[in-house]
C-alpha positions as CSV (number, residue, x, y, z in Angstrom):
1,X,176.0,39.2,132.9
2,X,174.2,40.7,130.0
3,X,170.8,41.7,130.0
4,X,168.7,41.2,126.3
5,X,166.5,43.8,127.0
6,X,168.6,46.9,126.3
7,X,172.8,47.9,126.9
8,X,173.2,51.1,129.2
9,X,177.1,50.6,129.3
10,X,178.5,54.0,128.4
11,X,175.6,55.8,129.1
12,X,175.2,59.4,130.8
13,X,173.0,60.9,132.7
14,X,173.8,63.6,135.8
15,X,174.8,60.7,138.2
16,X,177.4,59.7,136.2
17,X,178.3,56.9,133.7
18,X,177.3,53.4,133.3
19,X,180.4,51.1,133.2
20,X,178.2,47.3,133.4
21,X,175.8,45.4,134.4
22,X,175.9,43.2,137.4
23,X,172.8,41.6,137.9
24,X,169.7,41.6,136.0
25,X,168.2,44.8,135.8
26,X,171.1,46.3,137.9
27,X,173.7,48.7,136.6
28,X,177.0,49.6,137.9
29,X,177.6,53.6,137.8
30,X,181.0,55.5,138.6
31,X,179.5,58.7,139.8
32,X,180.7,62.1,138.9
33,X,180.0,63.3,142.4
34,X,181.9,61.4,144.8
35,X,184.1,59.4,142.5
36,X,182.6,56.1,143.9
37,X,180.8,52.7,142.0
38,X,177.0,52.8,142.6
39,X,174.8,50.9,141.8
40,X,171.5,51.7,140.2
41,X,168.2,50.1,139.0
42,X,167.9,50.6,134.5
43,X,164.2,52.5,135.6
44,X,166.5,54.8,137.9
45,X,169.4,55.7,135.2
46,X,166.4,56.5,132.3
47,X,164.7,58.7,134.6
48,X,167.8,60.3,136.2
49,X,166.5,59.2,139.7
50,X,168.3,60.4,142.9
51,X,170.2,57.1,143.6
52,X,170.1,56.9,147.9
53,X,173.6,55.5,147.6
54,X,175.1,58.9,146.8
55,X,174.1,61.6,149.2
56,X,175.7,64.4,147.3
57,X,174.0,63.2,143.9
58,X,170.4,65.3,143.7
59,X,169.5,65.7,140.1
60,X,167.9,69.5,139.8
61,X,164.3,67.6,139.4
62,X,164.6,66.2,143.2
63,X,165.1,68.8,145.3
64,X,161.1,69.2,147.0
65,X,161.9,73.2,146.4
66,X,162.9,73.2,143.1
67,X,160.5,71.0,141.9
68,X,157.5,72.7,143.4
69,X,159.1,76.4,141.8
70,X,158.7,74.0,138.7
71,X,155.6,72.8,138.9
72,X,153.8,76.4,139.9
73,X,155.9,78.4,137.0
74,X,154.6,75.9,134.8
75,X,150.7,75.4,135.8
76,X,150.3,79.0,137.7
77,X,152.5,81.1,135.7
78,X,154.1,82.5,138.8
79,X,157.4,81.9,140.6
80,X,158.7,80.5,144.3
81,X,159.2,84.0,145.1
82,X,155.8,85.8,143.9
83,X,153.7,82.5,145.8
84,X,156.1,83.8,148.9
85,X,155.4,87.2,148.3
86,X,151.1,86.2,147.5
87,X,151.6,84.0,151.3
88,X,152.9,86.9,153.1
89,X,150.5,89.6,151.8
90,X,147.6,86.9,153.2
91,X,149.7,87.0,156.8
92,X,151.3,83.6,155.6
93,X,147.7,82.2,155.9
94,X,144.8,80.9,154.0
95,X,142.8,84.0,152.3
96,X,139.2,82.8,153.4
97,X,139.8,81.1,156.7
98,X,143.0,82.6,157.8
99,X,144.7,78.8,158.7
100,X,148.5,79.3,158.7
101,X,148.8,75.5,157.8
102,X,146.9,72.9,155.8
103,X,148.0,69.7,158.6
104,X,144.0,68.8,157.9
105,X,145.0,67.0,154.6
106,X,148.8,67.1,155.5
107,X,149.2,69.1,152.1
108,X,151.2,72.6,151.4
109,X,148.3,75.8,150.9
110,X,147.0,75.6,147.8
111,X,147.1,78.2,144.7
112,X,143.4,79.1,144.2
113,X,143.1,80.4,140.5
114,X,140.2,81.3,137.5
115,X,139.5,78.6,136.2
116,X,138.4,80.8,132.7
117,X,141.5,82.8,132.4
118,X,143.7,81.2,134.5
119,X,144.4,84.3,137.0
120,X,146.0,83.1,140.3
121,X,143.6,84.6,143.1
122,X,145.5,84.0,146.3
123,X,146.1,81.0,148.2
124,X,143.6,79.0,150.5
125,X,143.5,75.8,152.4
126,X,142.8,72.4,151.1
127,X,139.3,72.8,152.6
128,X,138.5,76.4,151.3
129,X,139.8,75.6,147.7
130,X,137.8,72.6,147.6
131,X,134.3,74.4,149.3
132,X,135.0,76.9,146.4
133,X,135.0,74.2,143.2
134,X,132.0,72.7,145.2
135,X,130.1,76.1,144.7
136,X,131.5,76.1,141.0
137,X,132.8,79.8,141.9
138,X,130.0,81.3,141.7
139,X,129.4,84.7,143.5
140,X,126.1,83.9,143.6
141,X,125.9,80.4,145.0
142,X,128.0,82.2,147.8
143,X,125.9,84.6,148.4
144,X,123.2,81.6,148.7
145,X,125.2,79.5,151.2
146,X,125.8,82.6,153.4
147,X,122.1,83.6,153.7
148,X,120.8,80.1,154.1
149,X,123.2,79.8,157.0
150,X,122.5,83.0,158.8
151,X,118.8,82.4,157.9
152,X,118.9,79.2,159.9
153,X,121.8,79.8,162.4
């Protein structure tokens, strides 16, 4: 059964190779990992998705790890190992509050930095990072929020 739309047979990506199709949209793959048939969506072969019929197939852009050392070397500028470092130096907490964990919005601590010169500052809670955006990070409207609150405490 041919598909019109486009002919993966004989393609590679780091699952393995295409041999045919076998249903609409549905692609047979002998994988390079366990020397098994797979079979794999034509979305999930382009992309180079993990396929969940291969446990020992993980292309290098699934692993959760990986991908977040990605994702901060490539917004932040900094790697796995300096956000560790940055973590441990703040006694693996947030740097305002001091919460060791952001289960509040069920998200990882996140990397407060200058907005201007993008300059990683430390890392803060969900909450914390947020409250400072809110105040535009301004010193100043800091400085307001604290004396209104002690004014009327």
């Amino acid at each position: 059964m041919k598909s019109h739309v486009i002919d993966l047979e004989g393609y590679r990506n780091d699952h393995g190779v295409v041999i045919e199709e076998v249903s609409v949209g549905k692609w047979k793959i002998e994988c390079k990992h366990c020397d098994k048939h797979h079979i794999q969506s034509r979305r999930g072969i382009l992309n180079n998705s993990h396929s969940k019929s291969c446990e020992k197939f993980k292309p290098h852009n699934y692993s959760g790890l990986d991908r977040w050392d990605a994702i901060i070397r490539r917004v932040y500028g900094i790697t796995l190992e300096e956000y560790d470092n940055m973590l441990y130096e703040q006694d693996n907490g947030c740097a305002i509050c001091g919460t060791k964990d952001d289960v509040v919005e069920g998200r990882r601590l996140a990397i407060d930095h200058c907005h201007d010169t993008g300059k990683v500052r430390g890392i803060l809670c969900s909450r914390c990072n947020q409250a400072l955006g809110l105040f535009c990070d301004s010193v100043d409207n800091l400085e307001s929020a604290a004396k209104y609150l002690k004014k009327h405490k």
